[in-house]
mmCIF file of C-alpha atoms in Angstrom:
data_model
loop_
_atom_site.group_PDB
_atom_site.id
_atom_site.type_symbol
_atom_site.label_atom_id
_atom_site.label_comp_id
_atom_site.label_asym_id
_atom_site.label_seq_id
_atom_site.Cartn_x
_atom_site.Cartn_y
_atom_site.Cartn_z
ATOM 1 C CA MET A 27 -88.182 -34.612 231.636
ATOM 2 C CA LYS A 28 -87.280 -37.810 231.155
ATOM 3 C CA LEU A 29 -87.265 -39.562 227.749
ATOM 4 C CA SER A 30 -87.443 -43.224 226.992
ATOM 5 C CA ILE A 31 -87.521 -45.568 224.077
ATOM 6 C CA LEU A 32 -89.600 -48.151 222.532
ATOM 7 C CA ASP A 33 -88.272 -50.205 219.898
ATOM 8 C CA GLN A 34 -90.744 -52.881 217.926
ATOM 9 C CA SER A 35 -87.403 -54.022 216.046
ATOM 10 C CA PRO A 36 -88.985 -52.843 212.812
ATOM 11 C CA ILE A 37 -87.868 -54.597 209.498
ATOM 12 C CA SER A 38 -86.027 -52.368 206.816
ATOM 13 C CA LYS A 39 -87.812 -53.411 203.121
ATOM 14 C CA GLY A 40 -84.647 -54.419 201.386
ATOM 15 C CA LYS A 41 -83.012 -55.575 204.895
ATOM 16 C CA THR A 42 -83.342 -59.213 207.109
ATOM 17 C CA PRO A 43 -84.960 -59.935 210.231
ATOM 18 C CA LYS A 44 -81.172 -60.341 211.522
ATOM 19 C CA ASP A 45 -80.711 -56.890 210.526
ATOM 20 C CA ALA A 46 -83.521 -55.247 212.660
ATOM 21 C CA LEU A 47 -82.514 -57.175 215.331
ATOM 22 C CA GLU A 48 -78.813 -56.012 215.515
ATOM 23 C CA ALA A 49 -80.412 -52.441 214.931
ATOM 24 C CA THR A 50 -82.091 -52.539 217.747
ATOM 25 C CA ILE A 51 -79.124 -53.520 220.051
ATOM 26 C CA GLU A 52 -76.852 -51.006 218.334
ATOM 27 C CA LEU A 53 -79.455 -48.363 219.018
ATOM 28 C CA ALA A 54 -79.761 -49.680 222.817
ATOM 29 C CA LYS A 55 -76.174 -49.339 222.968
ATOM 30 C CA LEU A 56 -76.044 -45.919 221.531
ATOM 31 C CA THR A 57 -78.763 -44.456 223.529
ATOM 32 C CA ASP A 58 -77.802 -45.820 226.942
ATOM 33 C CA LYS A 59 -74.460 -43.277 226.442
ATOM 34 C CA LEU A 60 -76.753 -40.565 225.202
ATOM 35 C CA GLY A 61 -78.597 -40.440 228.699
ATOM 36 C CA TYR A 62 -82.360 -41.884 228.162
ATOM 37 C CA HIS A 63 -84.018 -43.567 230.654
ATOM 38 C CA ARG A 64 -85.496 -46.870 229.720
ATOM 39 C CA TYR A 65 -85.233 -49.093 226.460
ATOM 40 C CA TRP A 66 -87.953 -51.257 226.109
ATOM 41 C CA VAL A 67 -88.824 -54.175 223.573
ATOM 42 C CA ALA A 68 -92.147 -54.074 221.794
ATOM 43 C CA GLU A 69 -93.589 -58.137 221.497
ATOM 44 C CA HIS A 70 -95.250 -59.195 218.026
ATOM 45 C CA HIS A 71 -95.742 -62.499 216.348
ATOM 46 C CA ASP A 72 -95.886 -63.279 212.715
ATOM 47 C CA LEU A 73 -96.404 -59.594 211.931
ATOM 48 C CA GLY A 74 -94.678 -59.218 208.739
ATOM 49 C CA GLY A 75 -92.080 -56.721 208.878
ATOM 50 C CA LEU A 76 -91.621 -56.486 213.303
ATOM 51 C CA ALA A 77 -88.396 -58.881 214.172
ATOM 52 C CA SER A 78 -88.991 -59.406 217.770
ATOM 53 C CA PRO A 79 -91.375 -61.703 219.433
ATOM 54 C CA ALA A 80 -89.370 -62.722 222.742
ATOM 55 C CA PRO A 81 -88.801 -59.338 224.154
ATOM 56 C CA ASP A 82 -87.030 -61.252 226.788
ATOM 57 C CA ILE A 83 -84.576 -62.740 224.921
ATOM 58 C CA LEU A 84 -83.334 -59.416 223.409
ATOM 59 C CA LEU A 85 -83.150 -57.948 226.948
ATOM 60 C CA GLY A 86 -80.458 -60.706 228.256
ATOM 61 C CA ILE A 87 -78.664 -59.276 225.083
ATOM 62 C CA ILE A 88 -79.093 -55.550 225.453
ATOM 63 C CA GLY A 89 -78.477 -55.575 229.556
ATOM 64 C CA SER A 90 -75.161 -56.822 228.498
ATOM 65 C CA GLN A 91 -74.236 -55.016 226.506
ATOM 66 C CA THR A 92 -75.303 -51.286 228.481
ATOM 67 C CA GLU A 93 -74.669 -50.014 231.509
ATOM 68 C CA GLN A 94 -77.181 -47.620 232.975
ATOM 69 C CA ILE A 95 -80.622 -47.964 231.281
ATOM 70 C CA ARG A 96 -83.640 -49.166 231.836
ATOM 71 C CA ILE A 97 -84.725 -51.871 230.211
ATOM 72 C CA GLY A 98 -87.870 -53.572 229.682
ATOM 73 C CA SER A 99 -90.932 -55.369 227.719
ATOM 74 C CA GLY A 100 -93.608 -53.031 226.242
ATOM 75 C CA ALA A 101 -95.247 -55.625 226.600
ATOM 76 C CA VAL A 102 -95.057 -58.724 227.731
ATOM 77 C CA LEU A 103 -98.461 -59.906 226.179
ATOM 78 C CA LEU A 104 -99.544 -61.742 229.466
ATOM 79 C CA PRO A 105 -102.719 -64.450 227.777
ATOM 80 C CA ASN A 106 -100.015 -65.787 225.790
ATOM 81 C CA TYR A 107 -97.945 -66.934 228.802
ATOM 82 C CA SER A 108 -98.145 -68.496 232.231
ATOM 83 C CA PRO A 109 -97.330 -65.876 235.039
ATOM 84 C CA PHE A 110 -95.194 -68.135 236.720
ATOM 85 C CA HIS A 111 -93.003 -68.820 233.360
ATOM 86 C CA ILE A 112 -93.052 -64.631 232.730
ATOM 87 C CA ALA A 113 -91.977 -64.306 236.448
ATOM 88 C CA GLU A 114 -88.959 -66.605 235.807
ATOM 89 C CA ARG A 115 -87.813 -65.290 233.066
ATOM 90 C CA TYR A 116 -87.797 -61.580 234.495
ATOM 91 C CA ASN A 117 -86.442 -62.706 237.755
ATOM 92 C CA GLU A 118 -83.706 -63.720 235.634
ATOM 93 C CA LEU A 119 -83.137 -60.811 233.767
ATOM 94 C CA ALA A 120 -83.191 -58.537 237.257
ATOM 95 C CA THR A 121 -80.457 -60.962 238.649
ATOM 96 C CA LEU A 122 -78.344 -60.514 235.718
ATOM 97 C CA TYR A 123 -78.971 -56.803 235.960
ATOM 98 C CA PRO A 124 -79.904 -55.508 239.364
ATOM 99 C CA GLY A 125 -82.036 -52.448 239.395
ATOM 100 C CA ARG A 126 -82.551 -52.184 235.939
ATOM 101 C CA VAL A 127 -85.851 -53.863 234.491
ATOM 102 C CA ASP A 128 -89.349 -53.401 234.216
ATOM 103 C CA LEU A 129 -91.843 -55.971 233.484
ATOM 104 C CA GLY A 130 -94.587 -54.619 231.393
ATOM 105 C CA LEU A 131 -97.795 -56.166 230.850
ATOM 106 C CA GLY A 132 -100.825 -55.921 228.203
ATOM 107 C CA ARG A 133 -103.566 -57.697 227.152
ATOM 108 C CA ALA A 134 -103.392 -57.528 223.532
ATOM 109 C CA PRO A 135 -103.010 -60.736 221.183
ATOM 110 C CA GLY A 136 -99.623 -59.463 219.105
ATOM 111 C CA GLY A 137 -101.090 -61.414 216.163
ATOM 112 C CA SER A 138 -103.802 -62.984 214.396
ATOM 113 C CA ALA A 139 -106.169 -65.715 216.513
ATOM 114 C CA GLU A 140 -104.498 -68.600 214.453
ATOM 115 C CA VAL A 141 -101.274 -67.273 216.513
ATOM 116 C CA SER A 142 -103.086 -66.503 219.424
ATOM 117 C CA ILE A 143 -104.444 -70.426 219.718
ATOM 118 C CA ALA A 144 -100.779 -71.666 218.754
ATOM 119 C CA LEU A 145 -99.317 -69.886 221.876
ATOM 120 C CA ALA A 146 -102.145 -70.098 224.376
ATOM 121 C CA GLY A 147 -104.722 -72.139 223.502
ATOM 122 C CA ASN A 148 -108.014 -70.815 224.301
ATOM 123 C CA PHE A 149 -106.868 -66.727 223.762
ATOM 124 C CA LEU A 150 -110.196 -65.409 224.809
ATOM 125 C CA GLU A 151 -110.555 -66.968 228.031
ATOM 126 C CA LYS A 152 -107.165 -66.031 228.887
ATOM 127 C CA VAL A 153 -108.067 -62.299 228.593
ATOM 128 C CA ARG A 154 -110.959 -62.925 230.619
ATOM 129 C CA VAL A 155 -109.715 -63.631 233.173
ATOM 130 C CA TYR A 156 -106.590 -61.440 232.580
ATOM 131 C CA PRO A 157 -107.028 -59.653 235.916
ATOM 132 C CA LYS A 158 -106.178 -62.836 237.423
ATOM 133 C CA LEU A 159 -102.777 -63.692 235.652
ATOM 134 C CA VAL A 160 -101.593 -59.972 236.220
ATOM 135 C CA ASP A 161 -102.194 -60.727 240.174
ATOM 136 C CA GLU A 162 -100.579 -64.079 240.104
ATOM 137 C CA VAL A 163 -96.934 -62.357 238.332
ATOM 138 C CA ILE A 164 -97.447 -59.734 241.050
ATOM 139 C CA HIS A 165 -97.886 -62.503 243.597
ATOM 140 C CA PHE A 166 -94.888 -64.600 241.805
ATOM 141 C CA LEU A 167 -92.574 -61.659 241.758
ATOM 142 C CA GLN A 168 -93.328 -60.500 245.552
ATOM 143 C CA GLN A 169 -93.359 -63.810 246.765
ATOM 144 C CA ASP A 170 -96.432 -63.461 248.865
ATOM 145 C CA PHE A 171 -99.211 -65.798 248.150
ATOM 146 C CA PRO A 172 -101.684 -66.635 250.985
ATOM 147 C CA SER A 173 -100.277 -69.369 252.881
ATOM 148 C CA ASP A 174 -102.661 -71.513 251.782
ATOM 149 C CA HIS A 175 -102.427 -71.109 248.137
ATOM 150 C CA MET A 176 -100.988 -74.051 246.393
ATOM 151 C CA TYR A 177 -98.670 -71.266 244.678
ATOM 152 C CA SER A 178 -96.967 -70.480 247.789
ATOM 153 C CA LYS A 179 -94.517 -73.229 247.988
ATOM 154 C CA ILE A 180 -93.361 -72.194 244.885
ATOM 155 C CA THR A 181 -90.195 -70.056 244.504
ATOM 156 C CA VAL A 182 -89.799 -68.269 241.169
ATOM 157 C CA ALA A 183 -85.636 -68.808 241.207
ATOM 158 C CA PRO A 184 -83.389 -67.043 240.544
ATOM 159 C CA VAL A 185 -85.000 -64.382 243.271
ATOM 160 C CA PRO A 186 -82.755 -61.298 242.697
ATOM 161 C CA GLU A 187 -82.202 -58.331 245.618
ATOM 162 C CA THR A 188 -84.322 -56.163 243.307
ATOM 163 C CA PRO A 189 -87.001 -57.819 241.726
ATOM 164 C CA PRO A 190 -88.358 -56.567 238.429
ATOM 165 C CA VAL A 191 -91.124 -53.421 238.422
ATOM 166 C CA PRO A 192 -94.126 -54.272 237.066
ATOM 167 C CA TRP A 193 -96.286 -52.037 234.668
ATOM 168 C CA LEU A 194 -99.727 -52.506 233.035
ATOM 169 C CA LEU A 195 -99.619 -50.882 229.560
ATOM 170 C CA GLY A 196 -102.858 -49.559 227.899
ATOM 171 C CA THR A 197 -104.466 -47.490 225.560
ATOM 172 C CA SER A 198 -107.751 -47.032 226.964
ATOM 173 C CA LYS A 199 -110.231 -45.940 230.436
ATOM 174 C CA ARG A 200 -110.082 -49.529 231.226
ATOM 175 C CA SER A 201 -106.499 -50.566 231.605
ATOM 176 C CA ALA A 202 -105.758 -47.355 233.239
ATOM 177 C CA LYS A 203 -109.022 -48.697 235.531
ATOM 178 C CA LEU A 204 -107.378 -52.205 235.918
ATOM 179 C CA ALA A 205 -103.795 -50.136 236.999
ATOM 180 C CA ILE A 206 -106.072 -48.104 239.666
ATOM 181 C CA GLU A 207 -106.928 -51.321 241.264
ATOM 182 C CA LYS A 208 -103.971 -53.264 241.387
ATOM 183 C CA GLY A 209 -101.895 -50.030 242.369
ATOM 184 C CA LEU A 210 -99.761 -50.786 239.536
ATOM 185 C CA PRO A 211 -97.919 -48.127 237.932
ATOM 186 C CA PHE A 212 -99.504 -47.305 233.974
ATOM 187 C CA VAL A 213 -98.098 -46.546 230.390
ATOM 188 C CA PHE A 214 -100.731 -44.752 228.259
ATOM 189 C CA GLY A 215 -100.061 -45.306 223.889
ATOM 190 C CA HIS A 216 -100.973 -41.624 223.000
ATOM 191 C CA PHE A 217 -99.440 -42.744 219.644
ATOM 192 C CA MET A 218 -101.938 -45.599 219.204
ATOM 193 C CA SER A 219 -105.348 -44.727 220.668
ATOM 194 C CA ASN A 220 -107.839 -42.197 219.691
ATOM 195 C CA GLU A 221 -109.398 -41.810 223.281
ATOM 196 C CA ASN A 222 -108.757 -38.435 225.354
ATOM 197 C CA GLY A 223 -105.370 -39.609 226.850
ATOM 198 C CA PRO A 224 -105.081 -36.667 229.032
ATOM 199 C CA SER A 225 -108.352 -37.331 230.795
ATOM 200 C CA ILE A 226 -107.532 -41.340 231.269
ATOM 201 C CA VAL A 227 -104.273 -40.744 233.015
ATOM 202 C CA SER A 228 -105.751 -37.602 234.987
ATOM 203 C CA GLU A 229 -108.069 -40.001 236.406
ATOM 204 C CA TYR A 230 -104.962 -42.355 237.342
ATOM 205 C CA MET A 231 -102.914 -40.024 238.955
ATOM 206 C CA LYS A 232 -106.002 -38.790 240.847
ATOM 207 C CA ASN A 233 -106.557 -42.257 242.198
ATOM 208 C CA VAL A 234 -103.160 -43.938 242.695
ATOM 209 C CA PRO A 235 -100.662 -42.663 245.247
ATOM 210 C CA ASN A 236 -97.894 -40.959 244.030
ATOM 211 C CA GLY A 237 -99.700 -41.132 240.703
ATOM 212 C CA LYS A 238 -97.368 -39.141 238.741
ATOM 213 C CA SER A 239 -94.557 -40.784 239.142
ATOM 214 C CA ASN A 240 -95.870 -43.748 238.486
ATOM 215 C CA VAL A 241 -96.925 -42.819 234.637
ATOM 216 C CA PHE A 242 -95.602 -42.019 231.497
ATOM 217 C CA VAL A 243 -97.006 -41.899 228.050
ATOM 218 C CA THR A 244 -95.586 -43.079 224.409
ATOM 219 C CA VAL A 245 -95.535 -40.805 221.439
ATOM 220 C CA SER A 246 -94.144 -41.799 217.757
ATOM 221 C CA ALA A 247 -92.084 -39.005 216.566
ATOM 222 C CA ILE A 248 -89.292 -38.004 214.071
ATOM 223 C CA CYS A 249 -86.444 -35.789 214.411
ATOM 224 C CA ALA A 250 -83.909 -35.140 211.888
ATOM 225 C CA GLU A 251 -81.739 -32.177 210.567
ATOM 226 C CA THR A 252 -84.679 -30.225 208.968
ATOM 227 C CA PRO A 253 -88.345 -30.080 208.810
ATOM 228 C CA GLU A 254 -88.378 -31.155 205.197
ATOM 229 C CA GLU A 255 -85.778 -33.966 205.895
ATOM 230 C CA ALA A 256 -87.910 -35.274 208.868
ATOM 231 C CA GLU A 257 -90.881 -35.302 206.553
ATOM 232 C CA GLU A 258 -88.822 -37.124 204.060
ATOM 233 C CA ILE A 259 -87.834 -39.896 206.122
ATOM 234 C CA ALA A 260 -91.874 -40.473 207.564
ATOM 235 C CA MET A 261 -92.891 -40.613 204.447
ATOM 236 C CA SER A 262 -91.483 -44.531 204.513
ATOM 237 C CA ASN A 263 -93.930 -44.955 207.642
ATOM 238 C CA TYR A 264 -96.926 -43.263 206.378
ATOM 239 C CA LEU A 265 -96.993 -45.689 203.551
ATOM 240 C CA TRP A 266 -95.881 -48.748 205.453
ATOM 241 C CA LYS A 267 -98.843 -48.352 207.468
ATOM 242 C CA ILE A 268 -101.160 -48.320 204.387
ATOM 243 C CA LEU A 269 -100.036 -51.237 202.992
ATOM 244 C CA GLN A 270 -100.310 -52.284 206.020
ATOM 245 C CA ASP A 271 -104.220 -51.530 206.040
ATOM 246 C CA LYS A 272 -104.264 -53.522 203.063
ATOM 247 C CA GLY A 273 -102.707 -56.611 204.144
ATOM 248 C CA GLU A 274 -99.908 -55.389 202.372
ATOM 249 C CA GLY A 275 -96.382 -54.546 203.794
ATOM 250 C CA LYS A 276 -95.165 -57.624 204.721
ATOM 251 C CA GLU A 277 -91.748 -57.199 203.468
ATOM 252 C CA GLY A 278 -90.924 -54.501 205.838
ATOM 253 C CA VAL A 279 -90.903 -50.416 205.772
ATOM 254 C CA PRO A 280 -90.383 -49.125 202.298
ATOM 255 C CA SER A 281 -87.838 -46.866 201.380
ATOM 256 C CA ILE A 282 -87.997 -43.128 201.001
ATOM 257 C CA ARG A 283 -87.830 -43.887 196.936
ATOM 258 C CA GLU A 284 -90.781 -45.992 197.201
ATOM 259 C CA ALA A 285 -92.889 -44.084 198.966
ATOM 260 C CA LYS A 286 -92.278 -40.930 196.388
ATOM 261 C CA ALA A 287 -93.192 -43.123 193.962
ATOM 262 C CA TYR A 288 -96.295 -44.579 195.095
ATOM 263 C CA SER A 289 -99.343 -43.468 193.307
ATOM 264 C CA TYR A 290 -101.760 -42.525 196.854
ATOM 265 C CA SER A 291 -105.782 -42.672 196.203
ATOM 266 C CA PRO A 292 -107.615 -39.485 197.613
ATOM 267 C CA GLU A 293 -108.130 -41.646 200.535
ATOM 268 C CA GLU A 294 -105.318 -42.669 201.426
ATOM 269 C CA LYS A 295 -103.915 -39.139 201.154
ATOM 270 C CA GLU A 296 -106.550 -38.222 203.524
ATOM 271 C CA ARG A 297 -105.601 -41.101 205.926
ATOM 272 C CA ILE A 298 -101.947 -39.746 205.970
ATOM 273 C CA GLU A 299 -103.246 -36.413 207.109
ATOM 274 C CA LYS A 300 -104.924 -38.243 209.895
ATOM 275 C CA MET A 301 -101.343 -39.937 210.449
ATOM 276 C CA LYS A 302 -99.526 -36.600 210.770
ATOM 277 C CA GLN A 303 -102.005 -35.465 213.553
ATOM 278 C CA SER A 304 -100.659 -38.510 215.948
ATOM 279 C CA GLN A 305 -97.144 -38.440 215.078
ATOM 280 C CA ILE A 306 -94.464 -35.575 215.818
ATOM 281 C CA VAL A 307 -92.493 -35.008 213.030
ATOM 282 C CA GLY A 308 -89.347 -31.640 212.445
ATOM 283 C CA ASN A 309 -85.997 -30.633 213.455
ATOM 284 C CA PRO A 310 -84.714 -31.004 216.993
ATOM 285 C CA SER A 311 -86.459 -27.364 218.352
ATOM 286 C CA GLN A 312 -89.815 -28.186 216.493
ATOM 287 C CA VAL A 313 -89.941 -32.090 218.422
ATOM 288 C CA ARG A 314 -89.122 -30.685 221.202
ATOM 289 C CA GLU A 315 -91.792 -27.759 221.443
ATOM 290 C CA GLN A 316 -94.445 -30.436 220.451
ATOM 291 C CA LEU A 317 -92.726 -33.057 223.219
ATOM 292 C CA LYS A 318 -93.208 -30.666 225.982
ATOM 293 C CA ASN A 319 -96.792 -29.426 224.920
ATOM 294 C CA ILE A 320 -97.626 -33.645 225.185
ATOM 295 C CA GLN A 321 -95.726 -33.424 228.683
ATOM 296 C CA SER A 322 -97.947 -30.578 229.775
ATOM 297 C CA GLU A 323 -101.162 -31.790 228.263
ATOM 298 C CA TYR A 324 -100.380 -35.027 230.396
ATOM 299 C CA GLU A 325 -98.527 -33.432 232.955
ATOM 300 C CA VAL A 326 -96.162 -36.414 233.081
ATOM 301 C CA ASP A 327 -92.263 -36.508 233.754
ATOM 302 C CA GLU A 328 -91.600 -38.841 231.213
ATOM 303 C CA LEU A 329 -91.942 -39.262 227.378
ATOM 304 C CA MET A 330 -91.291 -42.943 225.762
ATOM 305 C CA ILE A 331 -90.815 -42.283 221.843
ATOM 306 C CA VAL A 332 -91.290 -44.800 219.214
ATOM 307 C CA THR A 333 -89.573 -43.899 216.227
ATOM 308 C CA ILE A 334 -89.777 -45.772 212.549
ATOM 309 C CA THR A 335 -87.712 -44.746 209.795
ATOM 310 C CA HIS A 336 -86.736 -46.942 206.460
ATOM 311 C CA ASP A 337 -82.800 -46.230 207.272
ATOM 312 C CA TYR A 338 -81.512 -47.478 210.468
ATOM 313 C CA GLU A 339 -79.304 -44.861 210.986
ATOM 314 C CA ALA A 340 -81.460 -42.134 210.227
ATOM 315 C CA ARG A 341 -83.308 -43.638 213.306
ATOM 316 C CA LYS A 342 -80.486 -43.407 215.230
ATOM 317 C CA LYS A 343 -79.424 -39.468 214.248
ATOM 318 C CA SER A 344 -83.392 -38.859 214.810
ATOM 319 C CA TYR A 345 -82.865 -39.961 218.890
ATOM 320 C CA GLN A 346 -79.406 -38.738 219.168
ATOM 321 C CA LEU A 347 -80.472 -34.983 217.866
ATOM 322 C CA LEU A 348 -83.420 -35.322 220.596
ATOM 323 C CA ALA A 349 -80.647 -36.105 223.449
ATOM 324 C CA GLU A 350 -78.716 -33.274 222.339
ATOM 325 C CA GLU A 351 -81.843 -31.221 222.165
ATOM 326 C CA PHE A 352 -82.781 -32.368 225.786
ATOM 327 C CA GLY A 353 -79.409 -32.160 226.714
ATOM 328 C CA LEU A 354 -79.599 -35.467 227.927
ATOM 329 C CA SER A 355 -75.781 -36.383 228.353
ATOM 330 C CA THR A 356 -75.287 -33.860 230.765
ATOM 331 C CA ARG A 357 -77.369 -35.299 233.163
ATOM 332 C CA ARG A 358 -78.332 -38.747 234.276
ATOM 333 C CA TYR A 359 -81.146 -40.376 235.834
#
């Protein structure tokens, strides 16, 4: 099984956005050596505690400091941009780092309504025509607009020898259906969906040639030396989500000490129990077993893991333990 990484560049409370971005770069360098398959960077706007609004800027740096790992966006929130603008940027990355660049596409706003207006004007109209925007990105990357189309005269320079590989990201039947219609690779966000993921992915596989090799699933996981240590580390993320639900938590991921000292209401304790059902937490063998279960349930060959901890070193350790447990460094993809 291939293991990959989704990094949201979380800011730990008491740290700065610069610290978070540097931690992202350091993690990418480490996981490249550990044998992970992909390193994708997420896009968020004006969301307290997350430091990356522009994945392509980070990817330019990550690509220059890694050697084999594929790099990509998870995802470019396409309604915020012109398809030509995105094609240019990812063609440039693919020119610099040939055969290593993925272009994940999503339709979510990634921020507030005000942010969407600031970025794209009429965001809802852009969402309505999202399938058309996806078509334009693909045509720009492949340079195959019909000859009578005004964009057929445009070259998206630089033109890389190997174009970026486009993926559609989603958490619903709607997104999978669009991926089927466009014949595009698909990523299902298991960690942030309440829908029947295995059924959605199965339907995709049935309708897309080589579907199994063109789909993977993103999960949330924290791994530590012992189950007790892993549960303690996870407390920070649980509290952060509770604070975010209350419109707080803008200072970033709270510390374990803060999480232990917090006075949880009965409703918040119930919320934590629900969160535990959608996040994998444990020692290496426990996390491996649960990841294998998800792999079997979805029948996929690749899982992408998002790990959020207050301590950046604990996050690095989590990925390192998993790499050792799965023997990633002994085999390259």
